[in-house]
Coordinates of C-alpha atoms in Angstrom, one line a residue:
X1 CA 69.5 -7.6 -14.5
X2 CA 70.5 -6.0 -17.8
X3 CA 67.1 -7.0 -19.3
X4 CA 65.4 -5.3 -16.3
X5 CA 67.4 -2.0 -16.9
X6 CA 66.7 -2.1 -20.6
X7 CA 63.0 -2.7 -19.8
X8 CA 63.0 0.2 -17.4
X9 CA 64.6 2.4 -20.1
X10 CA 62.1 1.4 -22.7
X11 CA 59.2 1.9 -20.3
X12 CA 60.6 5.4 -19.4
X13 CA 60.8 6.3 -23.1
X14 CA 57.3 5.1 -23.7
X15 CA 56.0 7.1 -20.8
X16 CA 57.9 10.2 -22.0
X17 CA 56.5 9.8 -25.5
X18 CA 53.0 9.3 -24.1
X19 CA 53.3 12.4 -21.9
X20 CA 54.5 14.4 -24.9
X21 CA 51.5 13.2 -27.0
X22 CA 49.1 14.2 -24.2
X23 CA 50.7 17.6 -23.8
X24 CA 50.7 18.2 -27.5
X25 CA 47.0 17.1 -27.7
X26 CA 46.2 19.5 -24.8
X27 CA 48.0 22.3 -26.6
X28 CA 46.1 21.5 -29.8
X29 CA 42.8 21.5 -27.9
X30 CA 43.5 24.9 -26.4
X31 CA 44.6 26.3 -29.7
X32 CA 41.5 24.7 -31.4
X33 CA 39.2 26.4 -28.9
X34 CA 40.9 29.7 -29.4
X35 CA 40.7 29.4 -33.1
X36 CA 37.1 28.3 -33.1
X37 CA 36.2 31.2 -30.9
X38 CA 37.4 33.6 -33.6
X39 CA 35.4 34.4 -36.8
X40 CA 35.6 32.2 -39.9
X41 CA 37.9 33.5 -42.6
X42 CA 36.3 36.5 -44.3
X43 CA 36.5 36.3 -48.0
X44 CA 34.5 38.2 -50.6
X45 CA 33.1 35.5 -52.8
X46 CA 29.8 33.8 -53.5
X47 CA 29.1 30.8 -51.3
X48 CA 26.1 28.5 -52.0
X49 CA 23.7 28.0 -49.1
X50 CA 24.5 25.3 -46.6
X51 CA 22.4 22.1 -46.6
X52 CA 22.0 22.5 -42.9
X53 CA 20.5 26.0 -43.5
X54 CA 17.9 24.6 -46.0
X55 CA 16.8 22.1 -43.4
X56 CA 17.0 24.5 -40.5
X57 CA 14.0 26.6 -41.7
X58 CA 12.9 27.9 -38.4
X59 CA 9.5 26.3 -38.5
X60 CA 10.0 24.7 -35.1
X61 CA 8.8 28.0 -33.5
X62 CA 6.4 29.5 -36.1
X63 CA 3.4 28.3 -34.2
X64 CA 4.6 29.4 -30.8
X65 CA 3.7 33.0 -30.1
X66 CA 3.8 33.3 -26.3
X67 CA 6.6 33.0 -23.7
X68 CA 4.5 30.6 -21.7
X69 CA 3.9 28.3 -24.8
X70 CA 7.6 28.5 -25.8
X71 CA 8.9 27.6 -22.3
X72 CA 6.3 24.9 -21.9
X73 CA 7.7 23.0 -24.9
X74 CA 11.3 23.0 -23.6
X75 CA 10.5 22.4 -19.9
X76 CA 8.5 19.3 -20.9
X77 CA 11.4 18.2 -23.0
X78 CA 13.8 18.8 -20.1
X79 CA 11.6 16.9 -17.7
X80 CA 11.4 13.9 -20.1
X81 CA 15.1 13.8 -20.0
X82 CA 15.3 14.1 -16.2
X83 CA 12.8 11.4 -15.3
X84 CA 13.4 9.1 -18.2
X85 CA 9.8 9.3 -19.5
X86 CA 11.0 10.1 -23.0
X87 CA 14.1 10.1 -25.2
X88 CA 17.1 12.1 -24.0
X89 CA 19.2 13.3 -27.0
X90 CA 22.5 15.3 -26.9
X91 CA 22.2 18.5 -24.8
X92 CA 18.6 17.8 -23.9
X93 CA 19.5 17.9 -20.3
X94 CA 20.9 21.5 -20.6
X95 CA 19.3 24.9 -20.5
X96 CA 20.1 28.3 -21.9
X97 CA 18.3 31.2 -20.2
X98 CA 17.4 33.9 -22.8
X99 CA 17.1 37.0 -20.6
X100 CA 17.5 39.6 -23.4
X101 CA 14.1 41.0 -24.3
X102 CA 14.9 40.9 -28.0
X103 CA 14.6 37.2 -27.9
X104 CA 10.9 37.6 -26.9
X105 CA 10.5 40.2 -29.7
X106 CA 12.0 37.9 -32.2
X107 CA 9.4 35.3 -31.3
X108 CA 6.7 38.0 -31.9
X109 CA 8.1 38.6 -35.4
X110 CA 9.8 42.0 -34.9
X111 CA 12.4 42.9 -37.6
X112 CA 14.9 45.1 -35.7
X113 CA 18.5 44.0 -36.1
X114 CA 18.8 42.7 -32.6
X115 CA 15.7 40.6 -33.1
X116 CA 17.2 39.1 -36.3
X117 CA 20.3 38.3 -34.4
X118 CA 18.3 36.6 -31.6
X119 CA 16.3 34.6 -34.1
X120 CA 19.5 33.2 -35.6
X121 CA 20.9 32.4 -32.2
X122 CA 17.8 30.5 -31.2
X123 CA 17.8 28.5 -34.3
X124 CA 21.5 27.6 -33.8
X125 CA 21.0 26.5 -30.2
X126 CA 17.8 24.6 -31.1
X127 CA 19.8 22.7 -33.8
X128 CA 22.3 21.7 -31.2
X129 CA 19.6 20.3 -28.9
X130 CA 19.6 22.8 -26.1
X131 CA 16.5 23.7 -24.1
X132 CA 15.8 27.5 -24.4
X133 CA 13.8 29.3 -21.8
X134 CA 12.7 32.9 -22.4
X135 CA 12.7 35.4 -19.5
X136 CA 9.9 37.9 -19.0
X137 CA 11.0 39.9 -16.0
X138 CA 13.3 39.8 -13.0
X139 CA 10.8 37.7 -10.9
X140 CA 10.4 35.3 -13.7
X141 CA 14.2 35.1 -14.2
X142 CA 14.7 34.2 -10.5
X143 CA 12.0 31.6 -10.6
X144 CA 13.6 29.9 -13.7
X145 CA 17.0 30.0 -12.2
X146 CA 16.0 28.5 -8.9
X147 CA 14.1 25.7 -10.6
X148 CA 16.7 24.9 -13.3
X149 CA 20.0 26.2 -12.0
X150 CA 21.6 22.7 -12.1
X151 CA 20.9 22.4 -15.8
X152 CA 21.7 26.0 -16.9
X153 CA 24.7 26.0 -19.3
X154 CA 24.6 29.7 -20.1
X155 CA 22.7 32.9 -19.6
X156 CA 22.4 35.4 -22.4
X157 CA 21.5 38.7 -20.8
X158 CA 21.3 42.4 -21.6
X159 CA 23.5 45.2 -20.3
X160 CA 20.7 47.4 -18.8
X161 CA 19.0 48.4 -15.6
X162 CA 15.4 48.0 -16.7
X163 CA 13.2 44.9 -16.9
X164 CA 15.3 41.8 -16.4
X165 CA 18.5 43.6 -17.2
X166 CA 21.8 42.3 -15.8
X167 CA 23.2 45.5 -14.3
X168 CA 21.5 45.2 -10.9
X169 CA 22.9 41.6 -10.6
X170 CA 26.4 41.5 -11.8
X171 CA 28.1 43.3 -8.9
X172 CA 25.7 42.1 -6.3
X173 CA 26.9 39.3 -4.0
X174 CA 23.3 38.1 -3.4
X175 CA 22.9 37.6 -7.1
X176 CA 26.1 36.3 -8.7
X177 CA 28.7 33.9 -7.3
X178 CA 32.0 35.5 -7.9
X179 CA 34.4 35.0 -4.9
X180 CA 38.1 35.5 -5.4
X181 CA 39.4 32.3 -7.0
X182 CA 35.9 31.3 -8.1
X183 CA 36.1 28.3 -5.8
X184 CA 34.1 25.1 -6.6
X185 CA 31.6 23.7 -6.0
X186 CA 29.1 26.5 -6.5
X187 CA 26.6 26.6 -3.7
X188 CA 22.9 26.2 -4.9
X189 CA 20.5 29.1 -4.6
X190 CA 18.9 29.7 -1.2
X191 CA 16.4 32.1 0.3
X192 CA 18.9 35.1 0.1
X193 CA 21.4 34.3 -2.6
X194 CA 20.9 33.2 -6.2
X195 CA 24.5 32.1 -6.6
X196 CA 24.7 32.5 -10.4
X197 CA 28.2 31.6 -11.5
X198 CA 29.5 34.8 -13.1
X199 CA 31.3 32.8 -15.8
X200 CA 28.0 31.6 -17.1
X201 CA 26.7 35.1 -17.8
X202 CA 27.2 36.7 -21.3
X203 CA 25.9 40.1 -22.3
X204 CA 24.6 40.6 -25.9
X205 CA 25.8 43.9 -27.3
X206 CA 24.8 45.0 -30.8
X207 CA 27.3 47.9 -31.1
X208 CA 31.1 48.1 -31.4
X209 CA 32.1 48.0 -27.7
X210 CA 32.2 45.7 -24.7
X211 CA 30.0 45.4 -21.6
X212 CA 30.9 45.5 -18.0
X213 CA 31.9 44.0 -15.6
X214 CA 34.1 41.4 -17.3
X215 CA 34.5 43.0 -20.7
X216 CA 35.1 41.6 -24.2
X217 CA 35.3 37.8 -23.6
X218 CA 31.9 37.9 -21.9
X219 CA 30.3 40.3 -24.5
X220 CA 28.6 38.7 -27.5
X221 CA 28.7 40.6 -30.8
X222 CA 26.8 40.3 -34.1
X223 CA 29.7 41.6 -36.2
X224 CA 33.4 40.4 -36.3
X225 CA 34.7 43.6 -34.8
X226 CA 38.1 42.0 -34.4
X227 CA 38.5 42.4 -38.2
X228 CA 37.8 46.1 -38.0
X229 CA 40.8 48.5 -38.2
X230 CA 42.6 49.8 -35.1
X231 CA 40.7 52.7 -33.6
X232 CA 37.3 51.4 -34.9
X233 CA 37.3 48.0 -33.2
X234 CA 36.2 48.7 -29.6
X235 CA 34.6 45.3 -29.6
X236 CA 37.7 43.5 -30.9
X237 CA 37.9 41.2 -27.8
X238 CA 34.2 40.3 -27.8
X239 CA 33.0 36.8 -28.5
X240 CA 31.8 37.0 -32.1
X241 CA 28.6 34.9 -32.5
X242 CA 27.2 36.6 -35.5
X243 CA 24.0 35.8 -37.3
X244 CA 22.7 34.2 -40.5
X245 CA 19.9 35.2 -42.8
X246 CA 19.9 32.1 -44.9
X247 CA 16.8 30.6 -43.2
X248 CA 14.5 33.4 -44.2
X249 CA 16.1 34.7 -47.4
X250 CA 16.2 31.2 -49.0
X251 CA 12.4 31.0 -48.6
X252 CA 12.1 33.9 -50.9
X253 CA 12.6 32.8 -54.6
X254 CA 15.4 34.4 -56.5
X255 CA 14.1 36.8 -59.1
X256 CA 16.1 36.7 -62.4
X257 CA 17.5 40.1 -63.2
X258 CA 15.8 40.3 -66.5
X259 CA 12.4 39.9 -64.8
X260 CA 13.0 42.7 -62.3
X261 CA 11.5 46.1 -62.8
X262 CA 13.9 49.1 -62.8
X263 CA 13.3 49.4 -59.1
X264 CA 15.5 50.7 -56.3
X265 CA 14.5 50.2 -52.6
X266 CA 15.6 52.9 -50.1
X267 CA 17.0 51.6 -46.8
X268 CA 15.5 53.9 -44.2
X269 CA 13.1 53.3 -41.4
X270 CA 12.2 56.9 -40.8
X271 CA 11.7 60.1 -42.8
X272 CA 13.9 61.9 -40.2
X273 CA 17.0 60.2 -41.6
X274 CA 16.7 62.6 -44.7
X275 CA 17.3 65.6 -42.4
X276 CA 19.9 64.2 -40.0
X277 CA 23.6 65.1 -40.2
X278 CA 24.4 61.5 -41.4
X279 CA 22.3 62.0 -44.6
X280 CA 24.2 61.2 -47.8
X281 CA 23.3 64.5 -49.7
X282 CA 23.6 67.3 -47.1
X283 CA 22.4 70.7 -48.3
X284 CA 25.4 73.0 -49.2
X285 CA 23.8 75.9 -47.2
X286 CA 22.9 73.7 -44.3
X287 CA 19.2 74.1 -44.7
X288 CA 17.9 70.7 -43.8
X289 CA 14.4 71.4 -45.3
X290 CA 16.1 71.6 -48.7
X291 CA 17.1 67.9 -48.3
X292 CA 13.4 67.0 -48.4
X293 CA 12.9 69.0 -51.6
X294 CA 16.1 67.6 -53.3
X295 CA 15.4 66.5 -56.9
X296 CA 18.2 63.9 -56.9
X297 CA 15.7 60.9 -56.9
X298 CA 13.3 62.5 -59.3
X299 CA 16.0 63.3 -61.8
X300 CA 17.3 59.7 -61.8
X301 CA 13.8 58.4 -62.0
X302 CA 13.3 60.5 -65.1
X303 CA 16.7 60.1 -66.8
X304 CA 17.2 56.4 -66.0
X305 CA 13.7 55.1 -65.6
X306 CA 14.1 54.2 -61.9
X307 CA 11.3 53.6 -59.5
X308 CA 12.3 54.6 -56.0
X309 CA 10.4 52.7 -53.2
X310 CA 10.7 52.8 -49.4
X311 CA 8.9 52.6 -46.1
X312 CA 9.3 55.6 -43.8
X313 CA 7.8 56.6 -40.4
X314 CA 6.5 60.1 -40.8
X315 CA 5.7 60.9 -37.2
X316 CA 9.3 61.2 -36.0
X317 CA 10.1 64.4 -37.9
X318 CA 11.1 67.6 -36.2
X319 CA 7.9 69.7 -35.6
X320 CA 9.2 72.6 -37.7
X321 CA 9.6 70.4 -40.9
X322 CA 6.7 69.2 -43.0
X323 CA 6.6 65.4 -43.2
X324 CA 6.7 64.8 -47.0
X325 CA 8.9 62.5 -49.0
X326 CA 11.6 63.9 -51.4
X327 CA 10.3 64.1 -55.0
X328 CA 10.5 60.9 -56.9
X329 CA 10.1 58.5 -54.0
X330 CA 7.0 56.3 -53.4
X331 CA 5.9 55.2 -49.9
X332 CA 5.0 51.5 -49.7
X333 CA 2.6 49.9 -47.2
X334 CA 3.7 48.5 -43.9
X335 CA 4.8 44.8 -44.4
X336 CA 6.0 41.8 -42.5
X337 CA 9.5 40.4 -43.1
X338 CA 8.6 37.9 -45.8
X339 CA 6.8 40.6 -47.8
X340 CA 9.8 42.9 -47.3
X341 CA 12.1 40.3 -48.6
X342 CA 9.9 39.7 -51.7
X343 CA 9.8 43.4 -52.5
X344 CA 13.6 43.7 -52.1
X345 CA 14.2 40.6 -54.1
X346 CA 12.3 42.2 -57.0
X347 CA 14.5 45.3 -56.8
X348 CA 17.8 45.9 -58.6
X349 CA 19.6 47.7 -55.8
X350 CA 19.2 48.5 -52.1
X351 CA 20.2 52.2 -51.6
X352 CA 21.5 53.4 -48.2
X353 CA 21.0 57.0 -47.1
X354 CA 23.3 57.0 -44.1
X355 CA 21.0 55.5 -41.4
X356 CA 20.3 53.0 -39.8
X357 CA 23.8 51.8 -38.9
X358 CA 24.7 48.1 -39.0
X359 CA 21.4 47.1 -40.3
X360 CA 21.0 43.4 -41.4
X361 CA 19.1 44.5 -44.5
X362 CA 22.2 44.9 -46.7
X363 CA 23.1 41.3 -45.9
X364 CA 19.6 40.3 -46.5
X365 CA 19.6 42.0 -49.9
X366 CA 22.9 40.3 -50.9
X367 CA 21.4 37.0 -50.0
X368 CA 18.5 37.8 -52.4
X369 CA 20.9 38.8 -55.2
X370 CA 20.5 42.6 -54.7
X371 CA 23.6 44.8 -54.4
X372 CA 23.9 47.6 -51.8
X373 CA 24.9 51.2 -52.0
X374 CA 26.9 51.7 -48.8
X375 CA 27.4 55.4 -47.8
X376 CA 30.8 56.3 -46.4
X377 CA 30.2 59.0 -43.8
X378 CA 33.7 59.7 -42.6
X379 CA 37.3 59.6 -43.8
X380 CA 40.7 61.1 -43.3
X381 CA 40.9 64.4 -45.2
X382 CA 44.7 64.0 -45.7
X383 CA 44.4 60.3 -46.7
X384 CA 40.9 60.0 -48.2
X385 CA 41.3 56.7 -50.0
X386 CA 42.6 54.8 -46.9
X387 CA 39.6 52.6 -46.2
X388 CA 40.9 51.7 -42.7
X389 CA 40.0 55.3 -41.8
X390 CA 36.5 55.3 -43.3
X391 CA 33.2 55.1 -41.4
X392 CA 30.3 53.6 -43.3
X393 CA 26.6 52.8 -42.8
X394 CA 27.3 49.1 -42.9
X395 CA 30.9 48.8 -41.6
X396 CA 30.6 45.1 -41.6
X397 CA 30.6 45.0 -45.4
X398 CA 33.4 47.6 -45.7
X399 CA 35.8 46.0 -43.2
X400 CA 35.4 42.4 -44.3
X401 CA 36.3 43.3 -47.9
X402 CA 32.9 43.1 -49.6
X403 CA 33.2 45.3 -52.7
X404 CA 31.7 45.7 -56.1
X405 CA 29.6 44.3 -57.6
X406 CA 28.0 43.4 -54.3
X407 CA 28.6 46.6 -52.3
X408 CA 29.3 50.1 -53.7
X409 CA 31.1 52.3 -51.1
X410 CA 30.4 56.0 -51.9
X411 CA 31.4 59.1 -49.9
X412 CA 28.7 61.2 -48.4
X413 CA 28.1 64.4 -50.5
X414 CA 29.3 62.8 -53.8
X415 CA 26.1 63.3 -55.8
X416 CA 27.7 62.1 -59.0
X417 CA 29.2 59.1 -57.2
X418 CA 25.9 58.0 -55.9
X419 CA 24.3 58.4 -59.3
X420 CA 27.0 56.4 -61.0
X421 CA 26.8 53.6 -58.4
X422 CA 23.0 53.3 -58.8
X423 CA 23.2 53.2 -62.5
X424 CA 26.0 50.6 -62.4
X425 CA 24.3 48.4 -59.8
X426 CA 21.1 48.5 -61.8
X427 CA 22.9 47.1 -64.9
X428 CA 25.2 44.7 -63.1
X429 CA 23.4 41.5 -62.0
X430 CA 24.6 39.5 -59.1
X431 CA 23.7 36.0 -57.8
X432 CA 22.9 35.3 -54.2
X433 CA 25.8 36.3 -52.1
X434 CA 26.5 34.9 -48.6
X435 CA 29.7 35.8 -46.8
X436 CA 31.1 32.5 -45.4
X437 CA 31.1 33.8 -41.8
X438 CA 27.4 34.4 -42.1
X439 CA 26.4 30.9 -43.2
X440 CA 24.3 29.1 -40.7
X441 CA 26.9 26.4 -40.2
X442 CA 29.4 29.0 -39.1
X443 CA 26.9 30.5 -36.6
X444 CA 26.3 27.0 -35.2
X445 CA 30.0 26.3 -35.0
X446 CA 30.7 29.5 -33.0
X447 CA 27.7 28.9 -30.8
X448 CA 29.1 25.5 -30.1
X449 CA 32.3 27.0 -28.9
X450 CA 30.4 29.4 -26.7
X451 CA 28.3 26.7 -25.1
X452 CA 30.9 24.0 -24.8
X453 CA 33.8 26.0 -23.3
X454 CA 34.5 26.2 -19.6
X455 CA 34.7 29.9 -19.1
X456 CA 35.7 29.9 -15.5
X457 CA 39.5 30.3 -16.2
X458 CA 38.7 33.2 -18.5
X459 CA 36.5 34.8 -15.9
X460 CA 39.4 34.6 -13.3
X461 CA 41.7 36.4 -15.8
X462 CA 39.0 39.1 -16.5
X463 CA 38.2 39.6 -12.8
X464 CA 41.8 40.4 -12.2
X465 CA 42.2 42.6 -15.3
X466 CA 39.1 44.6 -14.6
X467 CA 39.6 44.8 -10.8
X468 CA 36.2 43.3 -10.3
X469 CA 34.5 44.0 -7.0
X470 CA 31.0 43.9 -5.6
X471 CA 29.1 47.1 -5.0
X472 CA 28.3 46.4 -1.4

């Protein structure tokens, strides 16, 4: 009898210990997911390219130029997995619907920031083995959902009303499945209801804010806004996916500094940026036309032997202003992204003039070994050196601690400061610079968290927090 009691005690202790291990493991798992969902540590140092990035060169989609051709490849791959007619590797039975039109434009070779982001996300998901299906319009979206709903892991959508935008759907009971409690199982689509689980819908948002109806956790961001200071981090609760430029910039050979001409490239898509309020050298009298006649660039060209290059749209200027470049600047021909990277890689500095905001080009330049002059457009007049109160053209560099010799942060209106920064950057070589959170392996890691997490519990929390209701 005594042995039996002792045996029961030992068994009870073992069960208690086992239960503790299980609970500890669950806690670690939840903590691990939470930590993985955050950005990688942000540290201003040079990091060599990842081996995975060298292999992940994007060539898998270079010969596919149409939505039909793109989807055909993945639907065939999905069918092989379903019917057993071919190999079925990890995630080959899963689909991600790409309903943001910038995914299509990335396939077409467009260079806008959103397209660069989409390009990196597609590469990451492809590397993980998922099937990617591009959406052309709402009818096409509904057809893809009805045919593949059982395989859809996630939908990356856009927060808009036009085209295949998400707004008409996300508060419509005939479109999304979002009953109180989010009861399972989810009914399949029928003739009147699509029954898209609301927890599978994520909205891509380039700017520093979140998208309705479920807010931050269901909003994807290109920048780690949670690292931006209070008051400037409207997207702090967003899911940071980010992007990487390694795949493209590593294809461009590094040009040794001694072999580069004394060339500076101006970051500006349009001539109108020279006459906008955000321009770095505003005219003291407020006469915007004087900004087109400013001799700042010509003087530096003459005194420091600098060649200023740039590509500017001339047809967006106000009608009352003549469309001519400021003295000392040379307009280059229209070019594709590889040609742009080659030209930047042969420059000694990339020079920002205030717009466009949050452009990927400064990161691209750093990856090519070219520093960036980052204009600071706003600051606290009573605390002007407090960087947490600054606004900059590329806030991602400022608020993640990237500083000289990689990024030179100069206040708008400081002519001498901009001149000093250009001269210093021209004479201070840098190697390729890749922030760790922008390495391709980091993007794949975060994308893995996004795709492998069950977001239903989070959706329940957000539905309560946002007082989610249908419009009907």
